[in-house]
Coordinates of C-alpha atoms in Angstrom, one line a residue:
Chain L
M1138 CA 31.0 94.8 7.2
S1139 CA 29.1 95.8 10.3
T1140 CA 31.1 99.0 10.7
E1141 CA 29.7 100.2 7.4
L1142 CA 26.2 99.6 8.8
Q1143 CA 27.1 101.4 12.0
K1144 CA 28.6 104.5 10.4
P1145 CA 25.2 106.0 9.4
Q1146 CA 24.0 105.4 13.0
T1147 CA 26.9 107.3 14.5
A1148 CA 26.4 110.0 11.9
V1149 CA 22.8 110.3 13.1
T1150 CA 23.5 110.3 16.8
A1151 CA 26.5 112.6 16.6
P1152 CA 25.2 116.2 16.1
S1153 CA 26.9 118.0 13.3
G1154 CA 29.6 120.2 14.5
H1155 CA 30.7 117.7 17.2
R1156 CA 32.8 115.6 14.9
M1157 CA 35.4 114.5 17.4
P1158 CA 33.0 112.7 19.9
G1159 CA 31.3 111.0 17.0
R1160 CA 34.6 109.6 15.8
E1161 CA 35.6 108.6 19.3
S1162 CA 32.4 106.6 19.8
A1163 CA 32.9 104.9 16.5
D1164 CA 36.4 104.0 17.6
R1165 CA 35.1 102.7 20.9
K1166 CA 32.5 100.5 19.1
Q1167 CA 35.4 99.1 17.0
V1168 CA 37.3 98.3 20.1
T1169 CA 34.3 96.7 21.9
Q1170 CA 33.5 94.7 18.7
G1171 CA 37.1 93.5 18.6
R1172 CA 37.0 92.5 22.2
W1173 CA 33.7 90.7 21.7
A1174 CA 35.1 89.0 18.6
Y1175 CA 38.1 87.7 20.5
T1176 CA 35.9 86.6 23.4
L1177 CA 34.0 84.4 21.0
L1178 CA 37.1 83.2 19.3
T1179 CA 39.1 82.3 22.4
P1180 CA 37.7 78.8 23.0
T1181 CA 38.4 77.8 19.4
L1182 CA 41.9 79.3 19.4
V1183 CA 42.8 77.8 22.8
L1184 CA 41.5 74.4 21.8
L1185 CA 43.4 74.5 18.5
A1186 CA 46.5 75.6 20.3
V1187 CA 46.2 72.7 22.6
V1188 CA 45.5 70.0 20.0
I1189 CA 47.7 71.3 17.2
I1190 CA 50.4 73.8 18.3
Y1191 CA 51.3 72.0 21.5
P1192 CA 51.9 68.6 19.8
V1193 CA 53.8 70.3 16.9
V1194 CA 56.1 72.2 19.2
N1195 CA 56.5 69.0 21.2
A1196 CA 57.4 67.1 18.0
I1197 CA 60.0 69.7 16.9
I1198 CA 61.6 69.5 20.3
M1199 CA 61.5 65.7 20.2
S1200 CA 63.0 65.6 16.8
F1201 CA 66.3 67.1 18.1
Q1202 CA 66.6 64.3 20.8
K1203 CA 68.2 60.9 20.4
D1204 CA 66.1 57.8 20.7
S1205 CA 67.2 55.6 23.5
G1206 CA 67.6 52.0 22.7
L1207 CA 70.0 49.9 20.7
D1208 CA 71.7 51.7 17.9
P1209 CA 71.1 49.5 14.9
A1210 CA 74.4 50.7 13.3
T1211 CA 76.8 50.3 16.3
G1212 CA 75.0 47.8 18.4
F1213 CA 75.6 49.8 21.5
F1214 CA 72.9 51.0 23.8
S1215 CA 72.2 54.7 23.2
E1216 CA 71.1 56.8 26.2
G1217 CA 69.2 59.5 24.4
G1218 CA 70.1 63.1 24.9
P1219 CA 70.5 65.9 22.4
A1220 CA 70.9 64.7 18.8
G1221 CA 71.5 67.9 16.9
V1222 CA 70.2 67.5 13.4
D1223 CA 71.1 63.7 13.3
N1224 CA 67.4 62.7 13.1
Y1225 CA 66.9 64.9 10.1
T1226 CA 70.1 63.8 8.3
H1227 CA 69.1 60.2 9.1
W1228 CA 66.1 60.7 6.8
I1229 CA 67.2 63.2 4.2
L1230 CA 70.8 61.8 3.7
Q1231 CA 69.6 58.3 4.6
Q1232 CA 72.4 58.0 7.1
C1233 CA 72.3 55.4 9.8
G1234 CA 75.1 56.1 12.4
G1235 CA 77.6 57.5 9.9
A1236 CA 77.0 55.0 7.1
A1237 CA 74.3 54.7 4.5
C1238 CA 71.2 53.0 5.8
P1239 CA 71.1 49.3 4.8
P1240 CA 68.4 48.6 2.3
G1241 CA 65.1 47.4 3.8
T1242 CA 65.4 49.6 6.9
L1243 CA 63.0 52.5 7.3
G1244 CA 65.8 55.0 7.0
A1245 CA 66.5 53.8 3.4
Q1246 CA 62.9 54.4 2.4
F1247 CA 62.7 58.1 2.8
W1248 CA 63.2 59.3 -0.8
N1249 CA 61.2 56.4 -2.2
S1250 CA 58.3 57.4 0.1
M1251 CA 58.7 61.0 -0.9
A1252 CA 58.5 60.0 -4.6
T1253 CA 55.6 57.7 -4.0
T1254 CA 53.7 60.5 -2.1
F1255 CA 54.2 62.9 -4.9
F1256 CA 53.4 60.3 -7.5
F1257 CA 50.1 59.7 -5.8
T1258 CA 49.4 63.4 -5.3
I1259 CA 50.1 64.4 -8.9
V1260 CA 48.4 61.5 -10.6
T1261 CA 45.3 61.4 -8.4
V1262 CA 44.7 65.1 -8.4
A1263 CA 45.2 65.4 -12.2
L1264 CA 42.8 62.5 -12.8
E1265 CA 40.3 63.9 -10.3
T1266 CA 40.4 67.4 -11.8
V1267 CA 39.8 66.1 -15.3
L1268 CA 37.1 63.6 -14.3
G1269 CA 35.6 66.0 -11.8
F1270 CA 35.3 68.8 -14.3
W1271 CA 33.6 66.4 -16.8
M1272 CA 31.2 65.3 -14.1
A1273 CA 30.5 68.9 -13.0
V1274 CA 29.8 69.9 -16.6
I1275 CA 27.3 67.0 -17.0
M1276 CA 25.7 67.8 -13.6
A1277 CA 25.3 71.4 -14.5
R1278 CA 23.0 70.5 -17.5
T1279 CA 19.3 70.3 -17.2
F1280 CA 18.0 66.8 -17.8
R1281 CA 15.6 64.3 -16.2
G1282 CA 17.2 62.5 -13.3
R1283 CA 19.8 65.2 -12.6
S1284 CA 19.1 65.0 -8.9
L1285 CA 19.6 61.3 -9.0
I1286 CA 23.2 61.8 -10.4
R1287 CA 23.9 64.5 -7.8
A1288 CA 22.8 62.1 -5.1
A1289 CA 24.8 59.2 -6.5
V1290 CA 28.1 61.1 -6.5
L1291 CA 27.7 61.6 -2.8
V1292 CA 27.8 57.9 -2.2
P1293 CA 31.6 57.4 -2.8
W1294 CA 32.3 60.5 -0.8
A1295 CA 30.3 59.3 2.2
I1296 CA 31.9 55.9 2.4
P1297 CA 34.7 55.8 5.0
T1298 CA 38.1 55.5 3.4
A1299 CA 38.9 52.4 5.4
V1300 CA 35.8 50.7 3.9
T1301 CA 36.7 52.1 0.4
A1302 CA 40.2 50.5 0.8
K1303 CA 38.7 47.1 1.7
L1304 CA 36.1 47.3 -1.0
W1305 CA 38.7 48.0 -3.8
F1306 CA 41.0 45.4 -2.2
F1307 CA 38.3 42.9 -2.8
I1308 CA 37.6 44.2 -6.3
F1309 CA 41.3 44.0 -7.1
A1310 CA 41.7 40.5 -5.6
F1311 CA 43.3 38.0 -7.9
E1312 CA 40.1 36.1 -8.4
G1313 CA 38.1 39.3 -8.0
I1314 CA 35.7 41.2 -10.3
A1315 CA 38.3 43.5 -11.9
N1316 CA 40.4 40.7 -13.3
K1317 CA 37.3 38.9 -14.4
L1318 CA 35.8 41.9 -16.0
F1319 CA 38.9 42.8 -18.0
N1320 CA 39.9 39.2 -18.5
T1321 CA 43.3 39.8 -16.9
Q1322 CA 45.4 37.9 -14.4
I1323 CA 47.1 40.7 -12.6
L1324 CA 48.2 40.4 -9.0
W1325 CA 47.0 43.9 -8.3
T1326 CA 48.2 44.4 -4.8
G1327 CA 51.2 42.1 -5.2
S1328 CA 53.7 44.2 -7.2
E1329 CA 54.7 47.8 -7.5
W1330 CA 52.9 49.3 -10.4
P1331 CA 49.6 47.4 -10.3
A1332 CA 49.4 48.2 -6.6
K1333 CA 50.1 51.9 -7.2
W1334 CA 47.4 52.0 -9.9
A1335 CA 44.9 50.1 -7.7
I1336 CA 45.5 52.8 -5.0
V1337 CA 45.2 55.6 -7.5
I1338 CA 41.9 54.2 -8.9
S1339 CA 40.4 53.7 -5.4
D1340 CA 41.4 57.3 -4.5
V1341 CA 40.0 58.7 -7.7
W1342 CA 36.7 56.8 -7.1
K1343 CA 36.5 58.1 -3.6
T1344 CA 37.3 61.7 -4.0
T1345 CA 36.3 62.7 -7.6
P1346 CA 32.8 63.5 -6.4
F1347 CA 34.1 66.1 -3.9
M1348 CA 36.1 67.7 -6.7
A1349 CA 33.1 67.6 -9.1
L1350 CA 30.8 69.2 -6.5
L1351 CA 33.2 72.1 -5.8
I1352 CA 33.6 72.7 -9.6
L1353 CA 29.9 72.5 -10.0
A1354 CA 29.4 75.1 -7.4
G1355 CA 31.8 77.3 -9.4
L1356 CA 30.0 76.6 -12.7
Q1357 CA 26.7 77.6 -11.2
L1358 CA 28.0 81.1 -10.4
I1359 CA 28.5 81.8 -14.1
P1360 CA 25.4 83.6 -15.4
D1361 CA 23.6 82.0 -18.4
E1362 CA 23.6 85.4 -20.1
V1363 CA 27.4 85.2 -20.6
Y1364 CA 26.9 82.0 -22.6
E1365 CA 24.0 83.5 -24.5
A1366 CA 26.0 86.5 -25.5
A1367 CA 28.9 84.4 -26.6
K1368 CA 26.6 82.3 -28.7
V1369 CA 25.1 85.3 -30.3
D1370 CA 28.6 86.5 -31.1
G1371 CA 29.2 83.1 -32.8
A1372 CA 31.5 81.4 -30.3
S1373 CA 31.8 77.7 -30.8
A1374 CA 31.3 75.3 -27.9
W1375 CA 35.0 74.8 -27.5
Q1376 CA 35.6 78.6 -27.5
R1377 CA 32.9 79.0 -24.9
F1378 CA 34.5 76.4 -22.7
T1379 CA 38.1 77.8 -23.0
Q1380 CA 37.1 81.5 -23.0
I1381 CA 34.3 81.6 -20.6
T1382 CA 33.9 78.5 -18.5
L1383 CA 37.6 77.9 -17.7
P1384 CA 38.6 81.4 -16.6
L1385 CA 35.4 82.0 -14.7
V1386 CA 35.5 78.7 -12.8
K1387 CA 39.2 79.0 -12.1
P1388 CA 39.0 80.4 -8.6
A1389 CA 36.7 77.6 -7.4
L1390 CA 38.9 75.1 -9.3
M1391 CA 42.1 76.4 -7.7
V1392 CA 40.5 76.1 -4.2
A1393 CA 39.4 72.5 -5.0
I1394 CA 42.8 71.5 -6.3
L1395 CA 44.6 73.1 -3.3
F1396 CA 42.3 71.1 -0.9
R1397 CA 42.9 67.9 -2.8
V1398 CA 46.7 68.4 -3.1
L1399 CA 47.1 68.9 0.6
D1400 CA 44.8 66.0 1.3
A1401 CA 46.7 63.7 -1.1
L1402 CA 50.1 64.6 0.4
R1403 CA 49.0 63.2 3.7
M1404 CA 47.5 60.1 2.2
Y1405 CA 47.6 57.2 4.6
D1406 CA 44.4 55.1 4.8
L1407 CA 44.3 53.6 1.3
P1408 CA 47.9 52.4 0.9
A1409 CA 48.1 51.4 4.6
I1410 CA 45.0 49.1 4.3
M1411 CA 45.4 47.9 0.7
T1412 CA 49.2 47.1 0.7
A1413 CA 50.5 48.1 4.1
G1414 CA 53.0 50.2 2.2
A1415 CA 54.6 47.1 0.6
N1416 CA 55.9 47.1 -3.0
N1417 CA 57.0 50.7 -2.8
T1418 CA 53.6 52.1 -2.1
S1419 CA 54.6 53.5 1.3
T1420 CA 53.7 57.2 1.6
L1421 CA 55.5 59.6 4.0
S1422 CA 52.6 59.2 6.5
I1423 CA 52.9 55.4 6.4
L1424 CA 56.7 55.7 7.0
V1425 CA 56.1 58.0 10.0
V1426 CA 53.6 55.5 11.6
D1427 CA 56.0 52.6 10.9
Q1428 CA 58.8 54.5 12.6
I1429 CA 56.8 55.5 15.7
R1430 CA 57.3 52.1 17.4
Q1431 CA 61.0 52.1 16.5
G1432 CA 61.7 55.4 18.1
F1433 CA 59.5 58.5 18.8
N1434 CA 62.2 61.1 18.2
T1435 CA 63.2 59.8 14.8
A1436 CA 59.6 59.6 13.9
A1437 CA 59.0 63.1 15.1
A1438 CA 61.8 64.4 12.8
L1439 CA 60.0 62.7 9.9
S1440 CA 56.6 64.0 10.8
T1441 CA 58.1 67.5 11.0
I1442 CA 59.7 67.0 7.6
T1443 CA 56.3 65.9 6.3
F1444 CA 54.6 68.9 7.8
I1445 CA 57.2 71.2 6.3
V1446 CA 56.8 69.6 2.8
I1447 CA 53.0 70.1 3.0
F1448 CA 53.4 73.6 4.3
L1449 CA 55.8 74.5 1.4
V1450 CA 53.5 73.0 -1.2
A1451 CA 50.6 75.0 0.2
F1452 CA 52.7 78.2 0.3
I1453 CA 53.8 77.8 -3.3
F1454 CA 50.3 77.1 -4.3
V1455 CA 48.8 80.1 -2.7
R1456 CA 51.7 82.4 -3.6
F1457 CA 51.8 81.5 -7.3
L1458 CA 48.5 80.0 -8.3
G1459 CA 46.4 81.6 -5.6
A1460 CA 47.4 85.1 -6.7
N1461 CA 46.2 84.3 -10.3
A1462 CA 43.0 82.9 -8.9
V1463 CA 42.3 86.0 -7.0
A1464 CA 43.0 88.1 -10.0
A1465 CA 40.7 85.9 -12.1
A1466 CA 38.0 86.3 -9.5
G1467 CA 38.4 90.0 -9.6
T1468 CA 38.2 90.3 -13.4
G1469 CA 35.3 87.8 -13.3
K1470 CA 33.4 90.1 -11.0
A1471 CA 34.3 93.2 -12.9
K1472 CA 32.9 91.8 -16.1
Chain X
M427 CA 22.4 71.9 -24.0
A428 CA 19.7 73.2 -21.8
T429 CA 19.6 76.4 -23.9
A430 CA 18.7 74.4 -27.0
T431 CA 15.2 73.9 -25.6
A432 CA 14.7 77.7 -25.7
T433 CA 16.0 78.2 -29.3
P434 CA 13.1 76.7 -31.3
T435 CA 11.0 79.8 -30.4
R436 CA 13.4 81.9 -32.4
H437 CA 13.8 79.5 -35.3
T438 CA 10.1 78.7 -35.9
A439 CA 10.7 78.2 -39.6
E440 CA 12.4 74.8 -39.6
P441 CA 11.6 72.9 -36.4
A442 CA 12.6 69.5 -37.9
V443 CA 16.1 70.6 -38.6
R444 CA 16.5 72.3 -35.2
K445 CA 15.3 69.2 -33.4
R446 CA 18.1 66.9 -34.5
P447 CA 21.1 68.5 -32.7
Y448 CA 19.0 68.9 -29.6
D449 CA 18.2 65.2 -29.4
W450 CA 21.8 64.3 -30.1
G451 CA 23.1 66.6 -27.3
Q452 CA 20.6 65.3 -24.9
F453 CA 21.4 61.7 -25.8
R454 CA 25.1 62.3 -25.1
T455 CA 24.2 63.9 -21.8
Y456 CA 22.2 60.8 -20.8
I457 CA 25.0 58.5 -21.8
S458 CA 27.5 60.5 -19.7
A459 CA 25.1 60.6 -16.8
A460 CA 24.7 56.8 -17.0
I461 CA 28.5 56.4 -17.0
I462 CA 28.8 58.6 -13.9
L463 CA 25.9 56.7 -12.2
I464 CA 27.5 53.3 -12.9
W465 CA 31.0 54.5 -11.9
C466 CA 29.8 55.9 -8.6
L467 CA 27.4 53.2 -7.6
A468 CA 28.8 49.9 -9.1
P469 CA 31.5 49.4 -6.4
F470 CA 29.0 50.2 -3.7
Y471 CA 26.5 47.8 -5.2
W472 CA 29.2 45.2 -5.4
M473 CA 29.9 45.6 -1.7
I474 CA 26.3 44.9 -0.8
V475 CA 26.0 41.9 -3.2
T476 CA 29.1 40.4 -1.6
A477 CA 27.9 41.1 1.9
F478 CA 24.9 38.9 1.3
R479 CA 26.8 36.2 -0.6
D480 CA 27.7 32.9 1.0
V481 CA 31.3 32.8 2.0
G482 CA 31.9 29.7 -0.1
Y483 CA 31.0 31.7 -3.2
T484 CA 33.2 34.7 -2.4
F485 CA 34.6 34.8 -5.9
D486 CA 31.5 33.8 -7.7
N487 CA 31.6 37.2 -9.5
T488 CA 27.9 37.0 -10.7
P489 CA 26.8 40.6 -10.9
F490 CA 23.5 40.1 -9.2
F491 CA 22.3 38.6 -5.8
N492 CA 22.8 34.8 -5.6
H493 CA 23.8 32.4 -2.9
V494 CA 22.2 34.8 -0.5
S495 CA 23.1 34.3 3.1
L496 CA 23.1 36.3 6.3
D497 CA 26.1 34.4 7.7
N498 CA 28.5 37.2 7.0
F499 CA 26.6 39.5 9.3
R500 CA 26.7 36.8 12.0
T501 CA 30.5 36.5 11.5
V502 CA 30.8 40.3 11.9
F503 CA 29.4 40.1 15.4
D504 CA 30.9 36.8 16.3
E505 CA 32.9 37.3 19.5
S506 CA 34.3 33.8 19.3
L507 CA 36.3 34.9 16.3
G508 CA 37.6 37.9 18.2
N509 CA 35.3 40.4 16.5
H510 CA 33.7 43.0 18.7
F511 CA 31.9 44.9 16.1
G512 CA 29.0 46.0 18.4
L513 CA 31.5 47.5 20.7
N514 CA 33.4 49.1 17.8
L515 CA 30.1 50.7 16.6
V516 CA 29.4 52.1 20.0
N517 CA 33.0 53.4 20.2
S518 CA 32.8 55.1 16.8
L519 CA 29.4 56.6 17.6
F520 CA 30.6 57.9 21.0
V521 CA 33.9 59.3 19.7
A522 CA 32.3 60.9 16.6
A523 CA 29.3 62.3 18.6
V524 CA 31.5 63.9 21.4
T525 CA 33.9 65.3 18.8
T526 CA 31.0 66.8 16.8
I527 CA 29.3 68.3 19.9
V528 CA 32.5 69.9 21.2
A529 CA 33.4 71.2 17.8
L530 CA 30.0 72.7 17.2
V531 CA 29.6 74.3 20.7
V532 CA 33.0 75.9 20.4
G533 CA 33.0 76.6 16.7
V534 CA 29.7 78.3 16.5
F535 CA 31.0 81.3 18.4
A536 CA 34.1 81.5 16.4
A537 CA 32.2 81.3 13.2
Y538 CA 29.8 84.1 14.3
A539 CA 32.8 86.3 15.1
L540 CA 34.5 85.6 11.8
A541 CA 31.4 86.1 9.7
R542 CA 29.9 89.1 11.5
L543 CA 32.5 91.1 13.4
N544 CA 35.3 93.3 12.4
F545 CA 38.5 92.9 14.3
R546 CA 42.2 93.1 13.9
F547 CA 44.1 90.1 12.5
K548 CA 40.8 88.6 11.2
F549 CA 42.5 87.5 8.1
A550 CA 45.3 85.9 10.1
V551 CA 42.8 84.1 12.3
M552 CA 40.9 82.8 9.3
G553 CA 44.2 81.7 7.7
F554 CA 45.2 79.9 10.9
I555 CA 41.9 78.0 11.1
L556 CA 42.0 77.1 7.4
G557 CA 45.6 76.0 7.7
A558 CA 44.7 73.9 10.7
S559 CA 42.1 72.0 8.7
M560 CA 44.8 71.1 6.1
F561 CA 47.1 69.9 8.9
P562 CA 48.6 66.4 8.4
G563 CA 47.2 64.1 11.0
V564 CA 50.5 62.2 11.0
A565 CA 52.3 65.2 12.5
L566 CA 50.1 64.9 15.6
V567 CA 50.3 61.1 16.0
T568 CA 54.0 60.9 16.9
P569 CA 54.0 63.5 19.8
L570 CA 50.6 62.4 21.0
F571 CA 51.6 58.7 21.0
Q572 CA 54.5 59.6 23.3
L573 CA 52.5 62.0 25.4
F574 CA 49.5 59.7 25.9
T575 CA 51.9 56.8 26.7
N576 CA 53.6 58.9 29.4
I577 CA 50.3 60.0 31.0
G578 CA 48.6 56.7 30.6
W579 CA 45.9 57.9 28.2
M580 CA 46.7 55.3 25.5
G581 CA 43.5 53.6 24.4
T582 CA 41.2 56.0 26.2
Y583 CA 38.3 57.8 24.6
Q584 CA 39.9 61.2 25.2
A585 CA 43.0 60.1 23.3
L586 CA 40.8 59.6 20.2
I587 CA 38.6 62.6 20.7
I588 CA 41.3 65.3 21.3
P589 CA 43.2 64.6 18.0
N590 CA 39.9 64.4 16.2
I591 CA 39.1 67.9 17.3
S592 CA 42.2 69.1 15.5
F593 CA 40.6 68.5 12.1
V594 CA 36.8 68.6 12.9
L595 CA 36.9 71.9 14.7
P596 CA 38.5 73.9 11.8
L597 CA 36.1 72.2 9.3
T598 CA 33.2 73.2 11.5
V599 CA 34.3 76.8 11.9
Y600 CA 35.1 77.1 8.2
T601 CA 31.7 75.7 7.0
L602 CA 29.7 77.6 9.6
T603 CA 31.4 80.9 8.7
S604 CA 30.5 80.5 5.1
F605 CA 26.9 79.7 6.0
F606 CA 26.7 82.6 8.4
R607 CA 27.9 85.1 5.8
E608 CA 24.8 84.2 3.7
M609 CA 22.3 84.6 6.4
P610 CA 19.7 87.5 6.5
W611 CA 21.6 89.7 9.0
E612 CA 19.2 92.6 8.5
L613 CA 17.1 90.8 11.1
E614 CA 19.8 91.2 13.6
E615 CA 20.0 94.9 12.9
S616 CA 16.2 95.1 13.4
A617 CA 16.4 93.3 16.7
R618 CA 19.2 95.7 17.8
I619 CA 17.1 98.7 16.8
D620 CA 14.2 97.2 18.8
G621 CA 16.5 97.3 21.8
C622 CA 18.3 93.9 21.9
T623 CA 22.0 93.8 22.9
Q624 CA 24.3 92.1 20.5
G625 CA 24.3 89.0 22.7
Q626 CA 20.5 89.0 22.9
A627 CA 20.2 89.4 19.1
F628 CA 22.6 86.5 18.7
R629 CA 20.6 84.2 21.0
K630 CA 17.0 85.2 20.1
V631 CA 17.2 86.0 16.4
I632 CA 20.4 84.5 14.9
L633 CA 20.6 81.2 16.7
P634 CA 17.2 79.9 15.5
L635 CA 18.0 81.1 12.0
A636 CA 21.3 79.4 12.1
A637 CA 19.9 76.1 13.2
P638 CA 19.7 74.5 9.7
A639 CA 23.3 75.6 8.9
T640 CA 24.4 74.2 12.2
F641 CA 22.7 71.0 11.6
T642 CA 24.3 70.5 8.2
T643 CA 27.7 71.4 9.6
A644 CA 27.0 68.8 12.4
I645 CA 26.4 66.1 9.7
L646 CA 29.7 67.0 7.9
A647 CA 31.6 67.0 11.2
F648 CA 30.1 63.7 12.3
I649 CA 31.0 62.0 8.9
A650 CA 34.5 63.4 9.1
A651 CA 35.0 62.0 12.7
W652 CA 33.2 58.7 11.9
N653 CA 35.5 58.1 8.9
E654 CA 38.8 58.9 10.8
F655 CA 41.3 56.0 10.6
L656 CA 44.9 57.1 11.1
I657 CA 44.6 58.4 14.6
A658 CA 42.3 55.7 15.8
S659 CA 44.5 53.0 14.4
Q660 CA 47.4 54.2 16.4
L661 CA 45.9 55.5 19.7
S662 CA 43.1 53.1 20.4
N663 CA 43.2 49.6 22.0
D664 CA 40.8 46.6 22.0
A665 CA 38.3 48.4 24.2
T666 CA 38.1 51.7 22.3
R667 CA 38.7 50.5 18.8
T668 CA 36.5 52.2 16.3
V669 CA 34.7 50.6 13.3
T670 CA 37.1 51.9 10.6
V671 CA 40.1 50.3 12.4
A672 CA 38.1 47.1 13.1
I673 CA 37.2 46.7 9.4
A674 CA 40.8 47.2 8.4
Y675 CA 42.0 44.4 10.7
F676 CA 39.1 42.0 10.5
A677 CA 39.3 38.4 11.7
G678 CA 37.5 35.8 9.6
A679 CA 36.6 32.1 10.2
Q680 CA 39.9 30.9 8.7
A681 CA 43.1 32.5 9.9
H682 CA 45.5 33.8 7.2
Q683 CA 42.6 34.1 4.8
E684 CA 41.1 37.4 4.0
P685 CA 37.4 37.3 5.1
Y686 CA 36.2 39.3 2.1
T687 CA 32.5 38.7 2.5
A688 CA 32.4 39.4 6.2
V689 CA 34.4 42.6 5.7
M690 CA 31.9 43.7 3.0
A691 CA 29.1 43.0 5.4
A692 CA 30.8 45.1 8.1
G693 CA 31.4 47.8 5.4
T694 CA 27.7 47.7 4.5
I695 CA 26.6 48.1 8.2
V696 CA 28.9 51.1 8.6
T697 CA 28.0 52.7 5.2
I698 CA 24.3 52.3 4.9
P699 CA 23.4 54.8 7.7
L700 CA 25.8 57.3 6.2
V701 CA 24.4 56.8 2.7
I702 CA 20.8 57.3 3.9
L703 CA 21.9 60.4 5.9
V704 CA 23.6 61.8 2.8
L705 CA 20.7 61.1 0.4
V706 CA 18.1 62.6 2.8
F707 CA 20.1 65.7 3.4
Q708 CA 21.7 65.8 -0.1
R709 CA 21.0 69.4 -0.9
K710 CA 22.2 70.7 2.5
I711 CA 25.3 68.6 2.4
V712 CA 26.3 69.8 -1.0
A713 CA 25.7 73.3 0.1
G714 CA 27.9 72.7 3.2
L715 CA 30.7 71.0 1.3
T716 CA 30.9 73.8 -1.3
A717 CA 30.0 76.7 1.0
G718 CA 33.6 77.9 1.6
A719 CA 35.1 77.1 -1.8
V720 CA 33.3 79.4 -4.1
K721 CA 33.0 82.5 -2.0

């Protein structure tokens, strides 16, 4: 951006005829700006390298090492040393020392946890997108008390997830308000599907506001004239929604969904506090944490797998949906 | 629906007919708004009601304040039950404050470079920082657990602050960059024309201008660090435990019985300052949250 601003300056300072020196000084400016930029960026990049890249590389190295300790399959003491890909096959093939992991051990839970993680991700993000869109459309309207609503949606967002978990744990207690209100007798956190839905509802409550605010920001970028013109042309409310609102809000929506998907894939706090991962509500993150105290290296393999899964999802998202979003943004601006 | 208010000027002939759909639409908006309001605030309200309810009436389920008592707040701070909530609050405050300050001091320079300067691999650097903010915390916990065990850092403050920086710093850089892109940079150009160097222009013109954006980012960073649970639950000990972890593993008067009312009291203590902060700076926080997403 700033080079565009500087170009006229160099054009003014460089006398016409001496074109080479002018270009040279522009190049030099570019170089000094680049150097200045990296000087400013260095602390951040170094810090991130120390707190992220170093641990991740460390985890990858660890994941190819054996855990020392009693081998649960053979009963012999294992010394550690290189493990090859054993830690990975332990999880992915659910192999414990050459045989299938016995049910109940952490090794036997990998695919269940994977399925649970994706269940939570897909269901919560779908619900949050629909609800968030609805909230955003309401908040975009002009009415008395609009600022009250906009303030209110920030309340669930601001409450720490740990507190949210405990709050909904209380709401979903057997004698709690949820059962009272709906006149049901469900042991919400005591069996698989009620527990899963309790977690989903808590997550939707906590994070829909974030989604709604991102979508609202996208909605506010659409000029009113576009709607006016469509109305004059006789477009119905539904047509206006599908032909104008959806395509124009798509870039903001895609960013919001991407953020939420990646956040949901690493879900830990809610299930960890509400059910401790019991009744098949254990996510990949919970499984990693459970494994840490049974063996760092096996846990490191699982955390690496988790990281790769999240990375792949992000990559697919940006590659296929992101490209569309960028195109939509381009056409949106062109029109 | 807002546009309906403007239409009567065009259709002056039959105002009575035009008025009907307008009222109906507005009515539906209010109903929807009321549903959003109740959905967002009812659980929060329920937490406060329960926090002030006598423990003997935990499951009273009356939707308004009754059997009001402050006992739950006493339980929260009752050391004889093994609760050290005062200490937990101080720990959280300290960890979140140090994380925020480090992230801001370091991040403000990076954000300036990303928003203002042209350099090679800018896109890659931005992508790396964005990717870092999406990074799963659990991928850090395992190696750090071992590392901190080996060097004797388990349960220290730095063991909590360092991993927190991994997600607070990218958030800070990302938010600040979007704010900086929107600032009136012509003033920097003017300052430079008046003879300031780029560094001087940054300090004397841009930094004061950037203060509100920086402040908003600080609030977002602080809330993110304050709410952190996963890392703190694994890498802290009794002395450095933060409030989120303390609330998750709260001890009540009776062992083996979930101390619901006391937990709600603790939740209220932790949440009320955040809610006040959020309501006071509502506009700025919404701007900060959405700054990066729509541009």
